PDB file of N, CA and C in Angstrom:
ATOM      1  N   MET A   1      37.520   0.623 -47.332  1.00 57.00           N
ATOM      2  CA  MET A   1      36.771  -0.010 -46.478  1.00 57.00           C
ATOM      3  C   MET A   1      36.721   0.692 -45.052  1.00 57.00           C
ATOM      4  N   GLN A   2      35.620   0.628 -44.474  1.00 58.00           N
ATOM      5  CA  GLN A   2      35.223   1.398 -43.353  1.00 58.00           C
ATOM      6  C   GLN A   2      35.473   0.527 -42.107  1.00 58.00           C
ATOM      7  N   GLU A   3      36.563   1.041 -40.964  1.00 61.00           N
ATOM      8  CA  GLU A   3      36.773   0.222 -39.866  1.00 61.00           C
ATOM      9  C   GLU A   3      35.562   0.557 -38.902  1.00 61.00           C
ATOM     10  N   LEU A   4      34.843  -0.633 -38.183  1.00 54.00           N
ATOM     11  CA  LEU A   4      33.839  -0.579 -37.398  1.00 54.00           C
ATOM     12  C   LEU A   4      34.338  -0.729 -36.029  1.00 54.00           C
ATOM     13  N   THR A   5      34.032  -0.029 -34.891  1.00 53.00           N
ATOM     14  CA  THR A   5      34.339  -0.384 -33.481  1.00 53.00           C
ATOM     15  C   THR A   5      32.894  -0.962 -32.934  1.00 53.00           C
ATOM     16  N   VAL A   6      33.260  -2.052 -32.353  1.00 55.00           N
ATOM     17  CA  VAL A   6      32.255  -2.883 -31.608  1.00 55.00           C
ATOM     18  C   VAL A   6      32.443  -2.525 -30.074  1.00 55.00           C
ATOM     19  N   THR A   7      31.264  -1.950 -29.404  1.00 56.00           N
ATOM     20  CA  THR A   7      30.986  -1.849 -28.109  1.00 56.00           C
ATOM     21  C   THR A   7      30.305  -2.841 -27.398  1.00 56.00           C
ATOM     22  N   GLU A   8      30.532  -3.100 -26.131  1.00 59.00           N
ATOM     23  CA  GLU A   8      29.507  -4.053 -25.246  1.00 59.00           C
ATOM     24  C   GLU A   8      28.735  -3.244 -24.536  1.00 59.00           C
ATOM     25  N   THR A   9      27.408  -3.575 -24.469  1.00 67.00           N
ATOM     26  CA  THR A   9      26.404  -2.847 -23.672  1.00 67.00           C
ATOM     27  C   THR A   9      26.390  -3.704 -22.456  1.00 67.00           C
ATOM     28  N   LEU A  10      26.566  -3.009 -21.230  1.00 67.00           N
ATOM     29  CA  LEU A  10      26.524  -3.730 -19.905  1.00 67.00           C
ATOM     30  C   LEU A  10      25.591  -3.216 -19.110  1.00 67.00           C
ATOM     31  N   ASN A  11      25.059  -3.958 -18.243  1.00 75.00           N
ATOM     32  CA  ASN A  11      23.918  -3.560 -17.447  1.00 75.00           C
ATOM     33  C   ASN A  11      24.502  -2.730 -16.207  1.00 75.00           C
ATOM     34  N   PRO A  12      23.806  -1.797 -15.528  1.00 80.00           N
ATOM     35  CA  PRO A  12      24.415  -0.945 -14.735  1.00 80.00           C
ATOM     36  C   PRO A  12      25.297  -1.880 -13.574  1.00 80.00           C
ATOM     37  N   ARG A  13      24.710  -2.958 -13.100  1.00 77.00           N
ATOM     38  CA  ARG A  13      25.428  -3.746 -11.947  1.00 77.00           C
ATOM     39  C   ARG A  13      26.847  -4.205 -12.520  1.00 77.00           C
ATOM     40  N   GLU A  14      26.904  -4.601 -13.698  1.00 79.00           N
ATOM     41  CA  GLU A  14      28.099  -5.116 -14.406  1.00 79.00           C
ATOM     42  C   GLU A  14      29.148  -4.025 -14.467  1.00 79.00           C
ATOM     43  N   GLU A  15      28.553  -2.888 -15.157  1.00 82.00           N
ATOM     44  CA  GLU A  15      29.510  -1.549 -14.955  1.00 82.00           C
ATOM     45  C   GLU A  15      30.151  -1.289 -13.893  1.00 82.00           C
ATOM     46  N   ARG A  16      29.250  -1.098 -12.628  1.00 82.00           N
ATOM     47  CA  ARG A  16      29.915  -0.855 -11.449  1.00 82.00           C
ATOM     48  C   ARG A  16      30.938  -2.090 -11.085  1.00 82.00           C
ATOM     49  N   ARG A  17      30.578  -3.134 -11.111  1.00 80.00           N
ATOM     50  CA  ARG A  17      31.457  -4.262 -10.805  1.00 80.00           C
ATOM     51  C   ARG A  17      32.740  -4.207 -11.548  1.00 80.00           C
ATOM     52  N   ARG A  18      32.984  -3.868 -12.979  1.00 83.00           N
ATOM     53  CA  ARG A  18      34.040  -3.588 -13.605  1.00 83.00           C
ATOM     54  C   ARG A  18      34.812  -2.465 -13.336  1.00 83.00           C
ATOM     55  N   LYS A  19      34.051  -1.389 -12.785  1.00 85.00           N
ATOM     56  CA  LYS A  19      34.730  -0.111 -12.363  1.00 85.00           C
ATOM     57  C   LYS A  19      35.572  -0.443 -11.153  1.00 85.00           C
ATOM     58  N   ARG A  20      34.913  -1.107 -10.161  1.00 82.00           N
ATOM     59  CA  ARG A  20      35.381  -1.228  -8.914  1.00 82.00           C
ATOM     60  C   ARG A  20      36.545  -2.394  -9.264  1.00 82.00           C
ATOM     61  N   LEU A  21      36.398  -3.176 -10.167  1.00 83.00           N
ATOM     62  CA  LEU A  21      37.500  -4.014 -10.329  1.00 83.00           C
ATOM     63  C   LEU A  21      38.713  -2.978 -10.809  1.00 83.00           C
ATOM     64  N   ALA A  22      38.426  -2.310 -11.660  1.00 86.00           N
ATOM     65  CA  ALA A  22      39.548  -1.436 -12.209  1.00 86.00           C
ATOM     66  C   ALA A  22      40.277  -0.660 -11.135  1.00 86.00           C
ATOM     67  N   GLU A  23      39.478   0.110 -10.368  1.00 86.00           N
ATOM     68  CA  GLU A  23      39.890   0.918  -9.450  1.00 86.00           C
ATOM     69  C   GLU A  23      40.645   0.293  -8.220  1.00 86.00           C
ATOM     70  N   THR A  24      40.137  -1.084  -7.676  1.00 87.00           N
ATOM     71  CA  THR A  24      40.490  -1.620  -6.403  1.00 87.00           C
ATOM     72  C   THR A  24      41.072  -2.983  -6.674  1.00 87.00           C
ATOM     73  N   GLY A  25      41.156  -3.546  -7.807  1.00 84.00           N
ATOM     74  CA  GLY A  25      41.389  -4.944  -8.032  1.00 84.00           C
ATOM     75  C   GLY A  25      40.461  -6.020  -7.184  1.00 84.00           C
ATOM     76  N   ASP A  26      39.444  -5.483  -6.799  1.00 81.00           N
ATOM     77  CA  ASP A  26      38.388  -6.416  -6.235  1.00 81.00           C
ATOM     78  C   ASP A  26      37.244  -6.324  -6.959  1.00 81.00           C
ATOM     79  N   PRO A  27      36.639  -7.093  -7.424  1.00 75.00           N
ATOM     80  CA  PRO A  27      35.352  -7.189  -8.116  1.00 75.00           C
ATOM     81  C   PRO A  27      34.092  -7.116  -7.214  1.00 75.00           C
ATOM     82  N   GLY A  28      34.183  -7.205  -5.854  1.00 75.00           N
ATOM     83  CA  GLY A  28      33.228  -7.473  -5.184  1.00 75.00           C
ATOM     84  C   GLY A  28      32.485  -8.727  -4.893  1.00 75.00           C
ATOM     85  N   PRO A  29      31.332  -8.735  -4.304  1.00 77.00           N
ATOM     86  CA  PRO A  29      30.726 -10.095  -4.205  1.00 77.00           C
ATOM     87  C   PRO A  29      30.130 -10.543  -5.491  1.00 77.00           C
ATOM     88  N   GLU A  30      30.079 -11.771  -5.929  1.00 76.00           N
ATOM     89  CA  GLU A  30      29.200 -12.151  -7.066  1.00 76.00           C
ATOM     90  C   GLU A  30      27.811 -12.520  -6.615  1.00 76.00           C
ATOM     91  N   LEU A  31      27.063 -11.538  -7.269  1.00 74.00           N
ATOM     92  CA  LEU A  31      25.545 -11.613  -7.000  1.00 74.00           C
ATOM     93  C   LEU A  31      24.848 -12.412  -8.151  1.00 74.00           C
ATOM     94  N   PRO A  32      23.667 -13.211  -7.679  1.00 76.00           N
ATOM     95  CA  PRO A  32      22.890 -13.896  -8.446  1.00 76.00           C
ATOM     96  C   PRO A  32      22.037 -12.952  -9.321  1.00 76.00           C
ATOM     97  N   GLU A  33      21.641 -13.264 -10.524  1.00 78.00           N
ATOM     98  CA  GLU A  33      20.813 -12.434 -11.408  1.00 78.00           C
ATOM     99  C   GLU A  33      19.593 -12.787 -10.686  1.00 78.00           C
ATOM    100  N   VAL A  34      18.457 -11.661 -10.648  1.00 80.00           N
ATOM    101  CA  VAL A  34      17.194 -11.826 -10.240  1.00 80.00           C
ATOM    102  C   VAL A  34      16.273 -11.313 -11.157  1.00 80.00           C
ATOM    103  N   SER A  35      15.303 -11.880 -11.320  1.00 81.00           N
ATOM    104  CA  SER A  35      13.958 -11.590 -12.251  1.00 81.00           C
ATOM    105  C   SER A  35      13.189 -10.572 -11.387  1.00 81.00           C
ATOM    106  N   MET A  36      12.790  -9.519 -12.082  1.00 81.00           N
ATOM    107  CA  MET A  36      11.916  -8.416 -11.543  1.00 81.00           C
ATOM    108  C   MET A  36      10.568  -8.276 -12.205  1.00 81.00           C
ATOM    109  N   ASN A  37       9.487  -7.783 -11.518  1.00 85.00           N
ATOM    110  CA  ASN A  37       8.284  -7.352 -12.080  1.00 85.00           C
ATOM    111  C   ASN A  37       7.562  -8.648 -12.697  1.00 85.00           C
ATOM    112  N   LEU A  38       7.655  -9.710 -12.142  1.00 87.00           N
ATOM    113  CA  LEU A  38       7.114 -11.090 -12.291  1.00 87.00           C
ATOM    114  C   LEU A  38       5.381 -10.913 -12.236  1.00 87.00           C
ATOM    115  N   LEU A  39       5.066 -10.027 -11.284  1.00 87.00           N
ATOM    116  CA  LEU A  39       3.598 -10.034 -11.001  1.00 87.00           C
ATOM    117  C   LEU A  39       3.461  -8.453 -10.958  1.00 87.00           C
ATOM    118  N   THR A  40       2.052  -8.044 -11.271  1.00 86.00           N
ATOM    119  CA  THR A  40       1.631  -6.740 -11.281  1.00 86.00           C
ATOM    120  C   THR A  40       0.342  -6.479 -10.344  1.00 86.00           C
ATOM    121  N   PRO A  41       0.216  -5.381 -10.091  1.00 85.00           N
ATOM    122  CA  PRO A  41      -1.013  -5.299  -9.344  1.00 85.00           C
ATOM    123  C   PRO A  41      -2.376  -5.612 -10.187  1.00 85.00           C
ATOM    124  N   ARG A  42      -2.373  -5.498 -11.567  1.00 88.00           N
ATOM    125  CA  ARG A  42      -3.367  -5.781 -12.363  1.00 88.00           C
ATOM    126  C   ARG A  42      -3.538  -7.361 -12.392  1.00 88.00           C
ATOM    127  N   GLU A  43      -2.356  -8.023 -12.262  1.00 88.00           N
ATOM    128  CA  GLU A  43      -2.174  -9.688 -12.314  1.00 88.00           C
ATOM    129  C   GLU A  43      -1.483 -10.016 -11.342  1.00 88.00           C
ATOM    130  N   PRO A  44      -2.009  -9.785  -9.886  1.00 88.00           N
ATOM    131  CA  PRO A  44      -1.144 -10.329  -8.654  1.00 88.00           C
ATOM    132  C   PRO A  44      -0.988 -11.876  -8.508  1.00 88.00           C
ATOM    133  N   GLY A  45      -0.242 -12.270  -7.856  1.00 88.00           N
ATOM    134  CA  GLY A  45      -0.299 -13.739  -7.423  1.00 88.00           C
ATOM    135  C   GLY A  45      -0.741 -13.717  -5.961  1.00 88.00           C
ATOM    136  N   VAL A  46      -1.323 -15.209  -5.566  1.00 89.00           N
ATOM    137  CA  VAL A  46      -1.748 -15.218  -4.130  1.00 89.00           C
ATOM    138  C   VAL A  46      -0.630 -16.123  -3.221  1.00 89.00           C
ATOM    139  N   GLY A  47      -0.340 -15.522  -2.317  1.00 89.00           N
ATOM    140  CA  GLY A  47       0.587 -16.131  -1.365  1.00 89.00           C
ATOM    141  C   GLY A  47      -0.220 -16.462  -0.115  1.00 89.00           C
ATOM    142  N   VAL A  48       0.569 -17.338   0.696  1.00 91.00           N
ATOM    143  CA  VAL A  48      -0.053 -17.732   1.941  1.00 91.00           C
ATOM    144  C   VAL A  48       0.836 -17.515   3.269  1.00 91.00           C
ATOM    145  N   VAL A  49       0.380 -16.637   4.198  1.00 91.00           N
ATOM    146  CA  VAL A  49       1.264 -16.272   5.243  1.00 91.00           C
ATOM    147  C   VAL A  49       1.328 -17.738   6.043  1.00 91.00           C
ATOM    148  N   VAL A  50       2.748 -18.099   6.403  1.00 95.00           N
ATOM    149  CA  VAL A  50       3.126 -19.386   7.023  1.00 95.00           C
ATOM    150  C   VAL A  50       3.460 -19.072   8.435  1.00 95.00           C
ATOM    151  N   ARG A  51       4.065 -17.978   8.511  1.00 95.00           N
ATOM    152  CA  ARG A  51       4.865 -17.371   9.807  1.00 95.00           C
ATOM    153  C   ARG A  51       4.620 -15.990  10.014  1.00 95.00           C
ATOM    154  N   ASN A  52       4.221 -15.515  11.296  1.00 93.00           N
ATOM    155  CA  ASN A  52       3.910 -14.188  11.662  1.00 93.00           C
ATOM    156  C   ASN A  52       4.412 -14.013  12.929  1.00 93.00           C
ATOM    157  N   GLU A  53       5.345 -13.420  13.259  1.00 94.00           N
ATOM    158  CA  GLU A  53       5.820 -13.108  14.755  1.00 94.00           C
ATOM    159  C   GLU A  53       6.290 -11.920  15.185  1.00 94.00           C
ATOM    160  N   ILE A  54       5.977 -11.480  16.339  1.00 92.00           N
ATOM    161  CA  ILE A  54       6.437 -10.130  16.770  1.00 92.00           C
ATOM    162  C   ILE A  54       7.857 -10.219  17.111  1.00 92.00           C
ATOM    163  N   CYS A  55       8.476  -9.184  16.611  1.00 92.00           N
ATOM    164  CA  CYS A  55      10.185  -9.434  16.913  1.00 92.00           C
ATOM    165  C   CYS A  55      10.650  -8.451  18.063  1.00 92.00           C
ATOM    166  N   THR A  56       9.689  -7.727  18.558  1.00 91.00           N
ATOM    167  CA  THR A  56      10.138  -6.718  19.473  1.00 91.00           C
ATOM    168  C   THR A  56       9.433  -6.756  20.804  1.00 91.00           C
ATOM    169  N   ALA A  57       9.991  -6.319  21.909  1.00 89.00           N
ATOM    170  CA  ALA A  57       9.414  -6.450  23.295  1.00 89.00           C
ATOM    171  C   ALA A  57       8.062  -5.854  23.470  1.00 89.00           C
ATOM    172  N   ARG A  58       7.314  -6.267  24.388  1.00 85.00           N
ATOM    173  CA  ARG A  58       6.069  -5.705  24.537  1.00 85.00           C
ATOM    174  C   ARG A  58       5.939  -4.237  24.961  1.00 85.00           C
ATOM    175  N   LYS A  59       6.956  -3.632  25.542  1.00 89.00           N
ATOM    176  CA  LYS A  59       6.881  -2.258  25.861  1.00 89.00           C
ATOM    177  C   LYS A  59       7.467  -1.403  24.837  1.00 89.00           C
ATOM    178  N   ALA A  60       8.048  -2.088  23.749  1.00 88.00           N
ATOM    179  CA  ALA A  60       8.501  -1.164  22.650  1.00 88.00           C
ATOM    180  C   ALA A  60       7.723  -0.088  22.051  1.00 88.00           C
ATOM    181  N   ALA A  61       8.252   1.006  21.659  1.00 90.00           N
ATOM    182  CA  ALA A  61       7.334   2.165  21.097  1.00 90.00           C
ATOM    183  C   ALA A  61       6.742   1.633  19.928  1.00 90.00           C
ATOM    184  N   GLY A  62       7.406   0.830  19.153  1.00 90.00           N
ATOM    185  CA  GLY A  62       6.885   0.380  17.860  1.00 90.00           C
ATOM    186  C   GLY A  62       6.984  -1.091  17.928  1.00 90.00           C
ATOM    187  N   PHE A  63       6.795  -1.528  16.649  1.00 88.00           N
ATOM    188  CA  PHE A  63       6.831  -3.104  16.532  1.00 88.00           C
ATOM    189  C   PHE A  63       7.331  -3.447  15.221  1.00 88.00           C
ATOM    190  N   VAL A  64       7.895  -4.557  15.328  1.00 91.00           N
ATOM    191  CA  VAL A  64       8.408  -5.123  14.050  1.00 91.00           C
ATOM    192  C   VAL A  64       7.811  -6.678  13.928  1.00 91.00           C
ATOM    193  N   ARG A  65       7.588  -7.077  12.760  1.00 89.00           N
ATOM    194  CA  ARG A  65       7.272  -8.342  12.683  1.00 89.00           C
ATOM    195  C   ARG A  65       8.016  -9.154  11.510  1.00 89.00           C
ATOM    196  N   HIS A  66       8.206 -10.332  11.912  1.00 89.00           N
ATOM    197  CA  HIS A  66       8.863 -11.474  10.921  1.00 89.00           C
ATOM    198  C   HIS A  66       7.969 -12.133  10.300  1.00 89.00           C
ATOM    199  N   VAL A  67       7.442 -11.866   8.886  1.00 88.00           N
ATOM    200  CA  VAL A  67       6.192 -12.620   8.068  1.00 88.00           C
ATOM    201  C   VAL A  67       7.171 -13.486   7.084  1.00 88.00           C
ATOM    202  N   GLU A  68       6.550 -14.789   6.790  1.00 89.00           N
ATOM    203  CA  GLU A  68       7.187 -15.426   5.815  1.00 89.00           C
ATOM    204  C   GLU A  68       5.781 -16.021   5.098  1.00 89.00           C
ATOM    205  N   ILE A  69       5.876 -15.787   3.810  1.00 89.00           N
ATOM    206  CA  ILE A  69       5.012 -16.020   2.750  1.00 89.00           C
ATOM    207  C   ILE A  69       5.248 -17.042   1.806  1.00 89.00           C
ATOM    208  N   ASP A  70       4.371 -18.252   1.821  1.00 90.00           N
ATOM    209  CA  ASP A  70       4.563 -19.327   0.782  1.00 90.00           C
ATOM    210  C   ASP A  70       4.001 -18.771  -0.547  1.00 90.00           C
ATOM    211  N   VAL A  71       5.022 -18.671  -1.351  1.00 89.00           N
ATOM    212  CA  VAL A  71       4.691 -18.164  -3.019  1.00 89.00           C
ATOM    213  C   VAL A  71       4.751 -19.394  -3.774  1.00 89.00           C
ATOM    214  N   SER A  72       4.646 -20.630  -3.620  1.00 91.00           N
ATOM    215  CA  SER A  72       4.684 -21.773  -4.230  1.00 91.00           C
ATOM    216  C   SER A  72       3.529 -21.642  -5.117  1.00 91.00           C
ATOM    217  N   GLY A  73       3.792 -22.071  -6.472  1.00 91.00           N
ATOM    218  CA  GLY A  73       2.408 -22.087  -7.352  1.00 91.00           C
ATOM    219  C   GLY A  73       2.199 -20.605  -8.088  1.00 91.00           C
ATOM    220  N   THR A  74       3.112 -19.609  -7.741  1.00 89.00           N
ATOM    221  CA  THR A  74       3.054 -18.464  -8.518  1.00 89.00           C
ATOM    222  C   THR A  74       4.480 -18.138  -9.247  1.00 89.00           C
ATOM    223  N   PRO A  75       4.589 -17.224 -10.072  1.00 89.00           N
ATOM    224  CA  PRO A  75       5.861 -16.938 -10.910  1.00 89.00           C
ATOM    225  C   PRO A  75       6.933 -16.666  -9.889  1.00 89.00           C
ATOM    226  N   LEU A  76       6.805 -16.357  -8.492  1.00 87.00           N
ATOM    227  CA  LEU A  76       7.829 -15.932  -7.829  1.00 87.00           C
ATOM    228  C   LEU A  76       8.480 -17.068  -7.234  1.00 87.00           C
ATOM    229  N   ALA A  77       7.695 -18.502  -7.334  1.00 87.00           N
ATOM    230  CA  ALA A  77       8.297 -19.569  -6.869  1.00 87.00           C
ATOM    231  C   ALA A  77       9.547 -20.036  -7.525  1.00 87.00           C
ATOM    232  N   GLY A  78      10.799 -20.135  -6.823  1.00 85.00           N
ATOM    233  CA  GLY A  78      11.919 -20.300  -7.388  1.00 85.00           C
ATOM    234  C   GLY A  78      12.708 -19.155  -8.046  1.00 85.00           C
ATOM    235  N   ALA A  79      12.226 -18.049  -8.466  1.00 85.00           N
ATOM    236  CA  ALA A  79      12.740 -16.960  -8.855  1.00 85.00           C
ATOM    237  C   ALA A  79      13.005 -15.789  -7.854  1.00 85.00           C
ATOM    238  N   PHE A  80      12.239 -15.937  -6.930  1.00 78.00           N
ATOM    239  CA  PHE A  80      12.286 -14.827  -5.499  1.00 78.00           C
ATOM    240  C   PHE A  80      13.601 -15.035  -4.731  1.00 78.00           C
ATOM    241  N   ARG A  81      14.548 -14.213  -4.515  1.00 78.00           N
ATOM    242  CA  ARG A  81      15.778 -14.159  -3.648  1.00 78.00           C
ATOM    243  C   ARG A  81      15.573 -13.574  -2.256  1.00 78.00           C
ATOM    244  N   SER A  82      15.831 -14.365  -1.143  1.00 76.00           N
ATOM    245  CA  SER A  82      15.922 -13.585  -0.060  1.00 76.00           C
ATOM    246  C   SER A  82      16.608 -12.354   0.054  1.00 76.00           C
ATOM    247  N   GLY A  83      16.052 -11.445   0.643  1.00 76.00           N
ATOM    248  CA  GLY A  83      16.241  -9.967   0.674  1.00 76.00           C
ATOM    249  C   GLY A  83      15.450  -9.112  -0.381  1.00 76.00           C
ATOM    250  N   GLN A  84      15.083  -9.789  -1.536  1.00 79.00           N
ATOM    251  CA  GLN A  84      14.046  -8.809  -2.248  1.00 79.00           C
ATOM    252  C   GLN A  84      13.000  -8.583  -1.599  1.00 79.00           C
ATOM    253  N   SER A  85      12.444  -7.526  -2.164  1.00 80.00           N
ATOM    254  CA  SER A  85      11.129  -7.089  -1.404  1.00 80.00           C
ATOM    255  C   SER A  85       9.877  -7.133  -2.381  1.00 80.00           C
ATOM    256  N   PHE A  86       8.789  -7.198  -1.955  1.00 80.00           N
ATOM    257  CA  PHE A  86       7.698  -7.249  -3.037  1.00 80.00           C
ATOM    258  C   PHE A  86       6.461  -6.570  -2.154  1.00 80.00           C
ATOM    259  N   GLY A  87       5.631  -6.161  -3.013  1.00 83.00           N
ATOM    260  CA  GLY A  87       4.458  -5.523  -2.265  1.00 83.00           C
ATOM    261  C   GLY A  87       3.344  -6.389  -2.003  1.00 83.00           C
ATOM    262  N   VAL A  88       2.519  -5.968  -0.940  1.00 83.00           N
ATOM    263  CA  VAL A  88       1.420  -6.735  -0.515  1.00 83.00           C
ATOM    264  C   VAL A  88       0.114  -5.972  -0.810  1.00 83.00           C
ATOM    265  N   ILE A  89      -0.931  -6.475  -1.525  1.00 81.00           N
ATOM    266  CA  ILE A  89      -2.156  -5.789  -1.598  1.00 81.00           C
ATOM    267  C   ILE A  89      -3.149  -6.670  -0.624  1.00 81.00           C
ATOM    268  N   PRO A  90      -3.730  -5.879   0.433  1.00 79.00           N
ATOM    269  CA  PRO A  90      -4.474  -6.527   1.332  1.00 79.00           C
ATOM    270  C   PRO A  90      -5.707  -7.014   0.709  1.00 79.00           C
ATOM    271  N   PRO A  91      -6.557  -8.077   0.981  1.00 75.00           N
ATOM    272  CA  PRO A  91      -7.715  -8.457   0.380  1.00 75.00           C
ATOM    273  C   PRO A  91      -8.859  -7.475   0.720  1.00 75.00           C
TER     274      PRO A  91
END
């Protein structure tokens, strides 16, 4: 009878978490699972800009904007997490 070895395949994030736990005893923060590639340039979703504010002073060399986009009614609704990035295709 042949003995089989079973190995577990982990995603890269889980591998890093387990390595950190083994090295330091601290698993680090628990991060939620996120969905990726829900929309593509060939099949985009349509969002609505609901907030667009300039965050820098008038005399600043450049500018930074805070933009909020309503993605309800798209596959991103409920699946998108704060801090994730996504591309915007101008009309």
